Amino acid sequence: MIQPASRTKRKLDSALHRYFSGNAMDYKQTFGIIVPIFVDHAFLVLMSLLNTAMIGVAGVAALSAVSMVESLNLFIVNIFLALAAGGTVIVAQYKGSGKEEALSKAVAQAISVVTIASVAISALVVGFHAGLLNALFGGAEPEVFDNARVFLLGNCLSFPIIGIYQALTGALRGVGATRITLLLSVILNVTNFALNVVFILLLDMGVVGLVVSLLLSKIAGLAAAIGYMAKYRPIPLFKFRDALKLDFSIIKKIMYIGVPFAMEQLFFNGGKLLTQTYIVQFGTLALTVNAVGNTIAGVFQIGANALGVAIVTVVGQSIGRKDVQDARKFVKSFIGLATVWFVVAAAVLLPTFPYVVRLFSPPEEIIPTIFALMVMIAIGQPLFWTFSFLLPSALRAAGDSKYTSITALITMWVVRVVLGYVLGVTLGFGIVGVWAAMIVEWGVRGLLFVWRFKGDKWYKHNLV
């Protein structure tokens, strides 16, 4: 007689095999890629939550300044991170095709491209930081503005470090070595948290302490990544000195994915940055609502963001093998799993909201507004987010970067920016209106990506 536990295990194995096994990858290998990325993202979000809570102790001026500059940082950093993502896609496809020598060269060229881009961007922002801050946040209160200047300059120094680190870890994700990227993330984030405790809580250095902690932890993370790659050589034939020799045939392939994605990030996050200027008009408390809301929203998105990273490896390797059937199957399964995650996350986080929000020490009068934002995204995310963000990651992994980029740009500027202004400023709904426009934009963009996925153009790019 089959025991109930054994019967349940068989049913679970059958379901996992049905949805998460392919012709060249079984469900254990699939989840071997997903789980470390999930833990990594959970760790990142937890550290972000705790770090935000710590800087909140320094007051709303410090928290608001960090929130403003984080939006600008996202705008800047994602330009060269998009190039790193291009390297990840090419590495994943070479891995799937079994071309080890080309795989090694792709890693080296990704490091070269991202290093050059990050150094150039860092120098540019340092040179024009005053005008940039005045143009975007000139209406902020003086204390908030001064803190924002310190935080931006400190972040600029970290850009090249972040760029090289992301190029290395992106390559590791491309070959499926996600356990190693998890270990590196733990080193970086534990260091960052420990240093924040010292510089912010113990030494009471505020935003300056946050900057010092940021730089030291990024250096520690990069040193660990370089040390691992040099000692254990997880990618066959890879040598760091190859990054000094530019191979334009491979760089062209990386740029084919990376440049449209970088332009998408430039204009997409530019649109988000513009909506941030609306929020500045609403006052410091609105900035605090936005900062706390974004941090808690990151908790909702832990699982879905992890799947968005993992899908690049899984779909990229499937396309590298010319196995479109597997790629389609994995995309549908990942979208289903992300939807389930959002439902579970909402069921856990909404009832515990009163305890979570207290971590940030917000003024009592803004707590109801933060909760309203959380209810909005708890409804909107399972319906729209996965199609809007997870699906384009899969399309991009197949080489369909131009379509995803153009679609994201159009919907951001036509829907989110314009509608955000109308709802938030013109009609007076404030930050609630800005967030409502964001959710509507998710839905419009998701429909366009679903339409693309149902066709066959997205996988006919033949990169490798």
Coordinates of C-alpha atoms in Angstrom, one line a residue:
M1 CA 0.0 0.0 0.0
I2 CA 1.4 3.4 -1.0
Q3 CA 1.8 5.8 2.0
P4 CA 0.1 9.2 1.7
A5 CA 3.5 11.0 2.0
S6 CA 4.9 8.8 -0.8
R7 CA 1.9 9.5 -3.0
T8 CA 2.2 13.3 -2.4
K9 CA 5.9 13.2 -3.2
R10 CA 5.2 11.4 -6.5
K11 CA 2.5 13.9 -7.4
L12 CA 4.9 16.7 -6.7
D13 CA 7.7 15.2 -8.7
S14 CA 5.3 14.6 -11.6
A15 CA 4.1 18.2 -11.5
L16 CA 7.6 19.7 -11.2
H17 CA 8.8 17.4 -14.1
R18 CA 5.8 18.4 -16.2
Y19 CA 6.3 22.2 -15.9
F20 CA 10.1 22.7 -15.1
S21 CA 11.9 19.9 -17.0
G22 CA 13.0 20.2 -20.6
N23 CA 14.8 18.2 -23.2
A24 CA 18.3 19.1 -21.8
M25 CA 17.5 20.2 -18.3
D26 CA 15.4 18.5 -15.6
Y27 CA 13.5 20.3 -12.9
K28 CA 16.3 19.7 -10.3
Q29 CA 18.7 21.6 -12.6
T30 CA 16.1 24.3 -13.2
F31 CA 15.6 24.9 -9.5
G32 CA 19.3 24.6 -9.0
I33 CA 19.5 27.8 -10.9
I34 CA 16.4 29.5 -9.4
V35 CA 16.9 28.8 -5.7
P36 CA 20.3 30.4 -5.2
I37 CA 19.1 33.5 -7.2
F38 CA 16.0 33.6 -5.0
V39 CA 18.0 33.5 -1.8
D40 CA 20.4 36.1 -3.2
H41 CA 17.4 38.5 -4.0
A42 CA 15.8 37.8 -0.6
F43 CA 19.1 38.7 1.0
L44 CA 19.5 41.9 -1.1
V45 CA 16.0 43.0 -0.2
L46 CA 16.4 42.3 3.4
M47 CA 19.6 44.2 3.5
S48 CA 18.0 47.1 1.6
L49 CA 15.1 47.1 4.1
L50 CA 17.4 47.1 7.1
N51 CA 19.7 49.7 5.6
T52 CA 16.7 52.0 4.8
A53 CA 15.5 51.5 8.4
M54 CA 18.9 52.5 9.7
I55 CA 19.2 55.6 7.6
G56 CA 15.6 56.5 8.7
V57 CA 16.9 56.8 12.2
A58 CA 18.9 59.8 11.0
G59 CA 15.7 61.6 10.2
V60 CA 13.3 62.2 7.2
A61 CA 15.8 64.5 5.5
A62 CA 18.4 61.8 5.3
L63 CA 15.9 59.2 4.2
S64 CA 14.3 61.5 1.6
A65 CA 17.8 62.4 0.2
V66 CA 18.8 58.7 -0.1
S67 CA 15.4 58.0 -1.8
M68 CA 15.9 60.8 -4.4
V69 CA 19.5 59.8 -5.2
E70 CA 18.6 56.1 -5.4
S71 CA 16.2 56.9 -8.3
L72 CA 19.0 58.8 -10.0
N73 CA 21.5 56.0 -9.3
L74 CA 19.1 53.5 -10.8
F75 CA 18.9 55.6 -13.9
I76 CA 22.7 55.8 -14.2
V77 CA 23.8 52.3 -13.0
N78 CA 21.3 50.5 -15.2
I79 CA 23.0 51.9 -18.3
F80 CA 26.2 49.9 -17.8
L81 CA 24.4 47.0 -16.1
A82 CA 22.4 46.6 -19.3
L83 CA 25.7 46.0 -21.1
A84 CA 26.5 43.4 -18.5
A85 CA 23.1 41.8 -19.1
G86 CA 24.1 41.6 -22.8
G87 CA 27.2 39.7 -21.8
T88 CA 25.0 37.3 -19.7
V89 CA 22.7 36.6 -22.7
I90 CA 25.7 35.8 -25.0
V91 CA 27.4 33.7 -22.4
A92 CA 24.2 31.7 -21.8
Q93 CA 23.7 31.1 -25.5
Y94 CA 27.4 30.0 -26.0
K95 CA 27.0 27.7 -23.0
G96 CA 23.9 26.1 -24.6
S97 CA 25.7 25.7 -27.9
G98 CA 28.8 24.1 -26.2
K99 CA 31.3 26.7 -27.7
E100 CA 33.7 26.9 -24.7
E101 CA 36.4 29.1 -26.3
A102 CA 33.9 31.6 -27.5
L103 CA 32.3 31.5 -24.1
S104 CA 35.6 32.5 -22.4
K105 CA 36.1 35.3 -24.9
A106 CA 32.5 36.6 -24.3
V107 CA 33.2 36.8 -20.5
A108 CA 36.4 38.8 -21.1
Q109 CA 34.8 41.2 -23.6
A110 CA 31.8 41.8 -21.3
I111 CA 34.2 42.9 -18.5
S112 CA 36.0 45.2 -21.0
V113 CA 32.8 46.9 -22.3
V114 CA 31.3 47.4 -18.8
T115 CA 34.5 48.7 -17.3
I116 CA 34.9 51.3 -20.0
A117 CA 31.2 52.4 -19.8
S118 CA 31.2 52.6 -16.0
V119 CA 34.3 54.7 -15.7
A120 CA 33.1 57.1 -18.4
I121 CA 29.7 57.5 -16.8
S122 CA 31.2 58.0 -13.3
A123 CA 33.5 60.8 -14.6
L124 CA 30.6 62.4 -16.4
V125 CA 28.3 62.5 -13.4
V126 CA 31.0 63.8 -11.1
G127 CA 31.7 66.6 -13.5
F128 CA 28.1 67.7 -13.9
H129 CA 26.6 66.5 -10.5
A130 CA 25.7 70.1 -9.3
G131 CA 23.7 70.9 -12.4
L132 CA 22.1 67.5 -12.4
L133 CA 20.9 67.7 -8.9
N134 CA 19.6 71.3 -9.3
A135 CA 17.7 70.4 -12.5
L136 CA 16.0 67.4 -10.9
F137 CA 15.7 68.2 -7.2
G138 CA 16.2 72.0 -6.9
G139 CA 12.9 72.3 -5.1
A140 CA 13.9 70.0 -2.3
E141 CA 14.6 71.4 1.2
P142 CA 18.3 72.5 1.8
E143 CA 19.1 69.8 4.3
V144 CA 17.7 67.1 1.9
F145 CA 19.6 68.6 -1.0
D146 CA 23.0 68.7 0.8
N147 CA 22.6 65.0 1.9
A148 CA 21.7 64.1 -1.7
R149 CA 24.9 65.7 -3.0
V150 CA 27.0 63.7 -0.6
F151 CA 25.3 60.4 -1.4
L152 CA 25.4 60.9 -5.2
L153 CA 29.2 61.7 -5.2
G154 CA 29.9 58.6 -3.1
N155 CA 27.9 56.4 -5.4
C156 CA 29.8 57.8 -8.4
L157 CA 33.0 56.4 -7.0
S158 CA 31.4 53.0 -6.7
F159 CA 30.2 52.8 -10.3
P160 CA 33.3 51.1 -11.9
I161 CA 33.5 48.7 -9.0
I162 CA 29.8 47.8 -9.4
G163 CA 30.3 47.5 -13.2
I164 CA 33.1 45.0 -13.1
Y165 CA 31.4 43.0 -10.3
Q166 CA 28.2 42.7 -12.3
A167 CA 30.0 41.7 -15.4
L168 CA 31.7 38.8 -13.5
T169 CA 28.6 37.7 -11.7
G170 CA 26.5 38.0 -14.9
A171 CA 28.9 35.7 -16.6
L172 CA 28.6 33.2 -13.8
R173 CA 24.8 33.3 -14.0
G174 CA 25.0 32.8 -17.7
V175 CA 26.7 29.4 -17.3
G176 CA 24.4 28.5 -14.4
A177 CA 26.8 29.0 -11.5
T178 CA 24.2 30.7 -9.4
R179 CA 25.4 29.2 -6.1
I180 CA 28.7 31.1 -6.5
T181 CA 26.9 34.4 -7.2
L182 CA 24.9 33.8 -4.0
L183 CA 28.0 33.3 -2.0
L184 CA 29.5 36.5 -3.4
S185 CA 26.3 38.4 -2.7
V186 CA 26.4 37.2 0.9
I187 CA 29.9 38.5 1.3
L188 CA 29.1 41.9 -0.2
N189 CA 25.8 42.4 1.7
V190 CA 26.9 41.1 5.1
T191 CA 29.9 43.5 4.9
N192 CA 27.6 46.3 3.9
F193 CA 25.2 45.7 6.7
A194 CA 27.9 45.3 9.3
L195 CA 29.6 48.5 8.2
N196 CA 26.3 50.4 8.2
V197 CA 25.8 49.4 11.8
V198 CA 29.2 50.8 12.7
F199 CA 29.1 54.0 10.7
I200 CA 25.4 54.9 11.0
L201 CA 24.2 53.5 14.3
L202 CA 27.3 53.5 16.4
L203 CA 29.3 56.5 15.0
D204 CA 26.1 58.4 13.9
M205 CA 27.7 59.5 10.6
G206 CA 24.4 59.6 8.7
V207 CA 24.6 59.8 4.9
V208 CA 28.4 60.1 5.0
G209 CA 28.5 56.8 7.0
L210 CA 26.2 55.2 4.4
V211 CA 28.7 56.3 1.6
V212 CA 31.7 54.9 3.4
S213 CA 30.0 51.6 4.1
L214 CA 28.8 51.4 0.4
L215 CA 32.3 51.9 -1.0
L216 CA 34.1 49.5 1.4
S217 CA 31.5 46.7 0.9
K218 CA 31.6 47.0 -2.9
I219 CA 35.4 46.7 -2.8
A220 CA 35.1 43.6 -0.7
G221 CA 32.5 42.0 -3.0
L222 CA 34.7 42.7 -6.1
A223 CA 37.8 41.4 -4.4
A224 CA 36.0 38.2 -3.6
A225 CA 34.7 37.8 -7.1
I226 CA 38.1 38.3 -8.7
G227 CA 39.7 36.0 -6.2
Y228 CA 37.2 33.2 -7.0
M229 CA 37.5 33.6 -10.7
A230 CA 41.3 33.6 -10.6
K231 CA 41.6 30.6 -8.3
Y232 CA 38.9 28.2 -9.3
R233 CA 38.3 29.2 -13.0
P234 CA 34.6 28.2 -13.2
I235 CA 34.5 29.2 -16.8
P236 CA 36.8 27.1 -19.1
L237 CA 39.8 28.9 -20.7
F238 CA 39.0 32.2 -19.1
K239 CA 41.9 34.6 -18.3
F240 CA 41.6 38.1 -17.0
R241 CA 44.3 39.4 -19.3
D242 CA 42.0 38.6 -22.2
A243 CA 39.8 41.5 -21.1
L244 CA 42.7 43.8 -22.2
K245 CA 42.3 42.7 -25.8
L246 CA 39.2 44.0 -27.5
D247 CA 37.5 41.5 -29.8
F248 CA 35.0 43.5 -31.8
S249 CA 33.2 40.5 -33.3
I250 CA 32.1 39.4 -29.8
I251 CA 31.6 43.0 -28.6
K252 CA 29.2 43.5 -31.5
K253 CA 27.1 40.6 -30.2
I254 CA 27.1 41.9 -26.7
M255 CA 26.2 45.4 -27.9
Y256 CA 23.4 44.0 -30.0
I257 CA 21.7 43.0 -26.8
G258 CA 23.2 45.5 -24.4
V259 CA 22.8 48.8 -26.3
P260 CA 19.0 48.6 -26.9
F261 CA 18.6 47.5 -23.3
A262 CA 20.9 50.3 -22.2
M263 CA 18.8 52.8 -24.2
E264 CA 15.7 51.3 -22.7
Q265 CA 17.1 51.7 -19.2
L266 CA 18.2 55.2 -20.0
F267 CA 14.7 56.4 -21.1
F268 CA 12.7 54.0 -18.9
N269 CA 14.4 55.0 -15.7
G270 CA 14.5 58.6 -17.0
G271 CA 10.7 58.4 -17.0
K272 CA 10.8 57.1 -13.5
L273 CA 13.1 59.9 -12.5
L274 CA 10.8 62.4 -14.0
T275 CA 7.9 61.1 -11.9
Q276 CA 10.2 61.5 -9.0
T277 CA 10.3 65.2 -9.7
Y278 CA 6.5 65.2 -9.4
I279 CA 6.9 63.6 -5.9
V280 CA 9.4 66.3 -4.9
Q281 CA 6.7 68.8 -5.5
F282 CA 4.5 67.0 -3.0
G283 CA 7.0 67.6 -0.2
T284 CA 9.4 65.7 2.1
L285 CA 6.8 63.5 3.6
A286 CA 5.7 62.3 0.1
L287 CA 9.3 61.4 -0.6
T288 CA 9.4 59.4 2.6
V289 CA 6.2 57.6 1.6
N290 CA 7.8 56.8 -1.7
A291 CA 11.0 55.6 -0.2
V292 CA 9.3 53.3 2.4
G293 CA 6.8 52.1 -0.2
N294 CA 9.5 51.2 -2.7
T295 CA 11.4 49.3 -0.1
I296 CA 8.4 47.2 1.1
A297 CA 7.4 46.7 -2.6
G298 CA 10.8 45.1 -3.1
V299 CA 9.8 42.4 -0.6
F300 CA 6.7 41.6 -2.6
Q301 CA 9.0 41.2 -5.7
I302 CA 11.7 39.0 -4.3
G303 CA 10.6 35.8 -5.9
A304 CA 9.5 37.3 -9.2
N305 CA 12.7 39.3 -9.6
A306 CA 14.7 36.1 -9.0
L307 CA 12.7 34.3 -11.7
G308 CA 13.4 37.3 -14.0
V309 CA 17.1 36.8 -13.6
A310 CA 17.0 32.9 -13.8
I311 CA 14.9 33.0 -16.9
V312 CA 17.7 34.6 -18.8
T313 CA 20.0 31.6 -18.2
V314 CA 17.3 29.0 -18.8
V315 CA 15.8 30.6 -22.0
G316 CA 19.3 31.7 -23.2
Q317 CA 20.7 28.2 -23.0
S318 CA 17.5 26.7 -24.6
I319 CA 17.8 29.2 -27.6
G320 CA 21.6 28.4 -27.8
R321 CA 20.5 24.7 -28.3
K322 CA 17.9 25.9 -30.9
D323 CA 15.2 24.4 -28.7
V324 CA 12.3 26.9 -29.0
Q325 CA 9.8 24.4 -27.6
D326 CA 11.7 24.2 -24.3
A327 CA 12.1 28.0 -24.2
R328 CA 8.3 28.5 -24.6
K329 CA 7.6 25.9 -21.9
F330 CA 9.9 27.5 -19.4
V331 CA 8.6 31.0 -20.0
K332 CA 5.0 29.9 -19.3
S333 CA 6.0 27.9 -16.2
F334 CA 8.1 30.8 -14.8
I335 CA 5.2 33.3 -15.3
G336 CA 2.8 30.9 -13.5
L337 CA 5.3 30.5 -10.6
A338 CA 5.8 34.2 -10.3
T339 CA 2.1 34.8 -10.2
V340 CA 1.7 32.3 -7.4
W341 CA 4.6 34.0 -5.5
F342 CA 2.8 37.4 -5.7
V343 CA -0.4 36.0 -4.2
V344 CA 1.5 34.3 -1.4
A345 CA 3.6 37.4 -0.7
A346 CA 0.4 39.6 -0.4
A347 CA -1.2 37.1 1.9
V348 CA 1.8 37.3 4.2
L349 CA 2.8 41.0 4.0
L350 CA -0.5 42.8 4.1
P351 CA -1.5 41.4 7.5
T352 CA 2.0 42.0 8.9
F353 CA 2.2 45.6 7.5
P354 CA 1.8 47.3 10.9
Y355 CA 4.9 45.6 12.1
V356 CA 7.0 45.9 9.0
V357 CA 6.3 49.7 8.5
R358 CA 7.5 50.4 12.1
L359 CA 11.0 49.4 11.0
F360 CA 11.3 52.7 9.2
S361 CA 10.1 55.0 12.0
P362 CA 7.8 57.0 9.7
P363 CA 5.6 59.8 11.0
E364 CA 2.1 58.5 12.0
E365 CA 0.3 60.6 9.4
I366 CA 1.8 59.0 6.4
I367 CA 1.3 55.3 7.4
P368 CA -2.2 55.1 5.9
T369 CA -0.9 56.3 2.6
I370 CA 1.9 53.7 2.6
F371 CA -0.6 51.0 3.3
A372 CA -2.8 52.2 0.4
L373 CA 0.2 51.9 -2.0
M374 CA 0.8 48.3 -0.7
V375 CA -2.8 47.3 -1.3
M376 CA -2.6 48.7 -4.9
I377 CA 0.5 46.7 -5.8
A378 CA -0.8 43.6 -4.0
I379 CA -3.7 43.6 -6.5
G380 CA -1.7 44.8 -9.6
Q381 CA 1.4 42.6 -9.3
P382 CA -0.2 39.2 -9.9
L383 CA -2.3 40.5 -12.7
F384 CA 0.2 42.6 -14.6
W385 CA 3.8 42.6 -13.3
T386 CA 4.9 39.2 -14.5
F387 CA 3.9 39.9 -18.1
S388 CA 5.5 43.4 -17.9
F389 CA 8.9 42.4 -16.5
L390 CA 9.4 38.6 -16.6
L391 CA 8.3 38.1 -20.2
P392 CA 10.7 40.8 -21.6
S393 CA 13.6 39.1 -19.8
A394 CA 12.8 35.9 -21.7
L395 CA 12.5 37.7 -25.0
R396 CA 15.8 39.5 -24.4
A397 CA 17.5 36.2 -23.6
A398 CA 16.5 35.0 -27.1
G399 CA 18.0 38.1 -28.6
D400 CA 14.8 40.1 -29.0
S401 CA 16.2 43.2 -27.4
K402 CA 15.1 45.9 -29.8
Y403 CA 11.4 45.1 -29.5
T404 CA 11.4 44.9 -25.7
S405 CA 13.3 48.2 -25.5
I406 CA 11.1 50.1 -27.9
T407 CA 7.9 48.8 -26.2
A408 CA 9.2 49.7 -22.7
L409 CA 10.1 53.2 -23.8
I410 CA 6.8 54.0 -25.5
T411 CA 4.6 52.7 -22.6
M412 CA 6.8 54.4 -20.0
W413 CA 6.6 57.9 -21.6
V414 CA 3.1 57.7 -23.1
V415 CA 1.4 56.0 -20.2
R416 CA 3.3 56.2 -16.9
V417 CA 4.8 59.7 -17.3
V418 CA 1.8 61.4 -18.8
L419 CA -0.8 59.6 -16.8
G420 CA 1.3 60.0 -13.6
Y421 CA 1.3 63.8 -14.1
V422 CA -2.4 63.9 -14.8
L423 CA -3.4 61.8 -11.9
G424 CA -0.8 63.0 -9.4
V425 CA -0.5 66.7 -10.2
T426 CA -3.4 67.8 -12.4
L427 CA -6.1 65.9 -10.6
G428 CA -4.4 66.2 -7.2
F429 CA -4.2 62.5 -6.2
G430 CA -0.5 63.0 -5.2
I431 CA 1.7 60.0 -4.9
V432 CA -1.3 57.6 -5.0
G433 CA -2.0 58.9 -8.5
V434 CA 1.7 58.4 -9.6
W435 CA 1.6 54.8 -8.4
A436 CA -1.8 54.1 -10.0
A437 CA -0.3 55.3 -13.3
M438 CA 2.6 52.9 -12.8
I439 CA 0.3 49.9 -12.4
V440 CA -1.8 50.9 -15.5
E441 CA 1.5 51.0 -17.5
W442 CA 2.4 47.5 -16.3
G443 CA -0.9 46.3 -17.8
V444 CA -0.4 48.0 -21.2
R445 CA 3.2 46.9 -21.6
G446 CA 2.4 43.3 -20.5
L447 CA -0.3 43.0 -23.3
L448 CA 2.3 44.1 -25.9
F449 CA 4.8 41.5 -24.7
V450 CA 2.2 38.7 -24.6
W451 CA 1.3 39.5 -28.2
R452 CA 5.0 39.3 -29.2
F453 CA 5.6 36.0 -27.4
K454 CA 2.7 34.4 -29.2
G455 CA 4.4 35.0 -32.5
D456 CA 7.8 33.6 -33.8
K457 CA 9.9 36.7 -34.5
W458 CA 11.3 36.9 -30.9
Y459 CA 13.5 33.8 -31.3
K460 CA 14.8 34.2 -34.8
H461 CA 17.9 36.3 -34.2
N462 CA 20.7 33.6 -34.5
L463 CA 23.3 35.4 -32.3
V464 CA 25.6 32.4 -31.8

